[in-house]
XYZ file of C-alpha atoms in Angstrom:
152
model
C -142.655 -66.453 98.641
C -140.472 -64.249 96.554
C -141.436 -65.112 93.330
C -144.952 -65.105 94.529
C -144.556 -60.922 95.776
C -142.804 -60.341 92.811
C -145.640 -62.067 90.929
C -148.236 -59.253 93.301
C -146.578 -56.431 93.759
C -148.192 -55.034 90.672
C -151.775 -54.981 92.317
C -150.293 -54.220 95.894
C -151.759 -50.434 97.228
C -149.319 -48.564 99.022
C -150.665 -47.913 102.299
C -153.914 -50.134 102.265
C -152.759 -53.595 101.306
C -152.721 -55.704 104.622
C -152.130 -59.301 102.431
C -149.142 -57.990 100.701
C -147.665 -56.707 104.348
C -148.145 -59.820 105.251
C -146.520 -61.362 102.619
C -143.497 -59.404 102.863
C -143.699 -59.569 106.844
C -143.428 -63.525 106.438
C -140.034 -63.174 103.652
C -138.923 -60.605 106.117
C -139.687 -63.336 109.253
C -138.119 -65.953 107.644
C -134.950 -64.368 106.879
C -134.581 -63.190 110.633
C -135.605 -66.720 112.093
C -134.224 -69.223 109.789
C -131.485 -67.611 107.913
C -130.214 -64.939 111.062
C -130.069 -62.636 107.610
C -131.475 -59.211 109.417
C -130.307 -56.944 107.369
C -132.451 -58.472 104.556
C -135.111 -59.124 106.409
C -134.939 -55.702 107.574
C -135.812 -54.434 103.595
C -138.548 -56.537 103.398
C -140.121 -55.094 106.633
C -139.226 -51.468 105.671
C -141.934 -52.549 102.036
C -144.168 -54.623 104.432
C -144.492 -51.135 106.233
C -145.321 -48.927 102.833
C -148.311 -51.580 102.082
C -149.641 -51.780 105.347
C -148.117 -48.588 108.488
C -149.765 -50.448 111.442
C -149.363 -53.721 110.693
C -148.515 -54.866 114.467
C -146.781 -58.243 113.478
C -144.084 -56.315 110.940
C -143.907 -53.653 113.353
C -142.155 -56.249 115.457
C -140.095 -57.651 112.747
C -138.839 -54.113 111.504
C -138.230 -53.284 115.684
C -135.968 -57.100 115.580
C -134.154 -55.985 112.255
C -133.309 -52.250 112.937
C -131.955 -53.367 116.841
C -130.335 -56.110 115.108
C -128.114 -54.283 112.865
C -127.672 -51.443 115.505
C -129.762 -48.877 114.495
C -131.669 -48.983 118.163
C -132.679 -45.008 117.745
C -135.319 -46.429 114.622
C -136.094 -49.409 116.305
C -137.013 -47.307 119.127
C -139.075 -45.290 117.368
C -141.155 -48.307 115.810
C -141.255 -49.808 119.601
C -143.309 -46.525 120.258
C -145.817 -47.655 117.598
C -146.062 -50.975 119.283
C -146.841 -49.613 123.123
C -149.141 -47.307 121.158
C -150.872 -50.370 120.161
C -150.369 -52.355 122.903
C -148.996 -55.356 120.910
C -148.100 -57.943 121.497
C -149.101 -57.233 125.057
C -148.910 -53.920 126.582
C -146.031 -55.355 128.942
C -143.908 -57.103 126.364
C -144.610 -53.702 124.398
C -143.364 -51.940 127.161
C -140.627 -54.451 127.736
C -139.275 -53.896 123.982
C -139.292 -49.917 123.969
C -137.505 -49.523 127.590
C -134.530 -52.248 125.883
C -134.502 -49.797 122.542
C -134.677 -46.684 123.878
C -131.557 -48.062 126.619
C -129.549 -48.987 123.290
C -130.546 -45.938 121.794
C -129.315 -43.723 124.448
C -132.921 -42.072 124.910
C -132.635 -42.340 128.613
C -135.506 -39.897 129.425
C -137.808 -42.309 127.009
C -136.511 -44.763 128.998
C -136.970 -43.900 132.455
C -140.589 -43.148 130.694
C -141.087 -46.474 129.233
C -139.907 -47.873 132.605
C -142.561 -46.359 134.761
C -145.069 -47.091 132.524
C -144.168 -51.126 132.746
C -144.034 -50.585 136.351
C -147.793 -49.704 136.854
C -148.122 -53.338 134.449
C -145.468 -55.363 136.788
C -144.901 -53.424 139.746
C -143.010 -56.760 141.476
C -140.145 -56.373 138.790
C -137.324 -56.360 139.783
C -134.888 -55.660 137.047
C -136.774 -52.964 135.721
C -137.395 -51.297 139.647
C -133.456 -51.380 139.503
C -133.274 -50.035 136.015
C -136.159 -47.307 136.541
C -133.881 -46.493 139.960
C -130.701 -46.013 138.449
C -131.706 -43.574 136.052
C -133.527 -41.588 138.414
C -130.594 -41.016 140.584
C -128.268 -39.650 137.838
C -125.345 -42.198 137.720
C -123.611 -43.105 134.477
C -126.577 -44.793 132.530
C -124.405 -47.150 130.651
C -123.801 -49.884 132.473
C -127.727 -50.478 132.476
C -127.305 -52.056 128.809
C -125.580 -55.166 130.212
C -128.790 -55.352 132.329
C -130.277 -56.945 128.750
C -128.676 -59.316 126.522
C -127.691 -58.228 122.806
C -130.670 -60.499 121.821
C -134.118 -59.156 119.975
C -135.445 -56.649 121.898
């Protein structure tokens, strides 16, 4: 697949080119999944994202890579994208951004995020708790063990 974008990337549009996202989303994918590599699959996602803004499937990857290699404050700001678009689901969007913006230490964004999912999956519990917590003012912290250090 590398040889093949390399082969491309001189008729790839910035900004308009959905099949070379989507080429670079899948060398980006396959370093994260098969190789655990995210900080390279991370610079394939930040070029998927120059050929293609929206593309909801690299939106996710880039989200993985940047929480991966601790830079939640970006990957919360692509998570934003993602509830904007619902994707994959506007829970499991919801689900991502409230984990981000926790690691990023955007607790209002969180407490946001939080509420929103709520009105999605009122009966949860973890989030309820979560949502709770930061309402009352305590030492926000100790809700990051509430989530594992796995993709968001």
């Amino acid at each position: 697949r590398l040889a093949a974008a390399e082969r491309l990337r001189p008729w790839a549009r910035i900004g308009r080119d959905r099949e070379f996202a989507d080429l670079l989303w899948r060398i980006g994918r396959d370093y994260r999944q098969q190789a655990g590599d995210y900080a390279t699959a991370l610079t394939h996602h930040e070029e998927a994202r120059r050929f293609d803004p929206d593309y909801p499937a690299n939106l996710v990857g880039l989200m993985e890579s940047y929480f991966m290699v601790g830079r939640s404050g970006e990957a919360h700001d692509v998570s934003v994208a993602l509830v904007a678009q619902g994707y994959p689901t506007p829970a499991r969007a919801l689900r991502a951004a409230i984990q981000c913006a926790l690691e990023a230490a955007r607790y209002p964004a969180c407490l946001q995020h939080a509420e929103a999912y709520l009105t999605l999956r009122s009966q949860d519990r973890q989030i309820r708790s979560l949502a709770e917590h930061l309402r009352s003012g305590r030492d926000p912290e100790p809700l990051k063990r509430l989530f594992s250090r796995g993709d968001p």
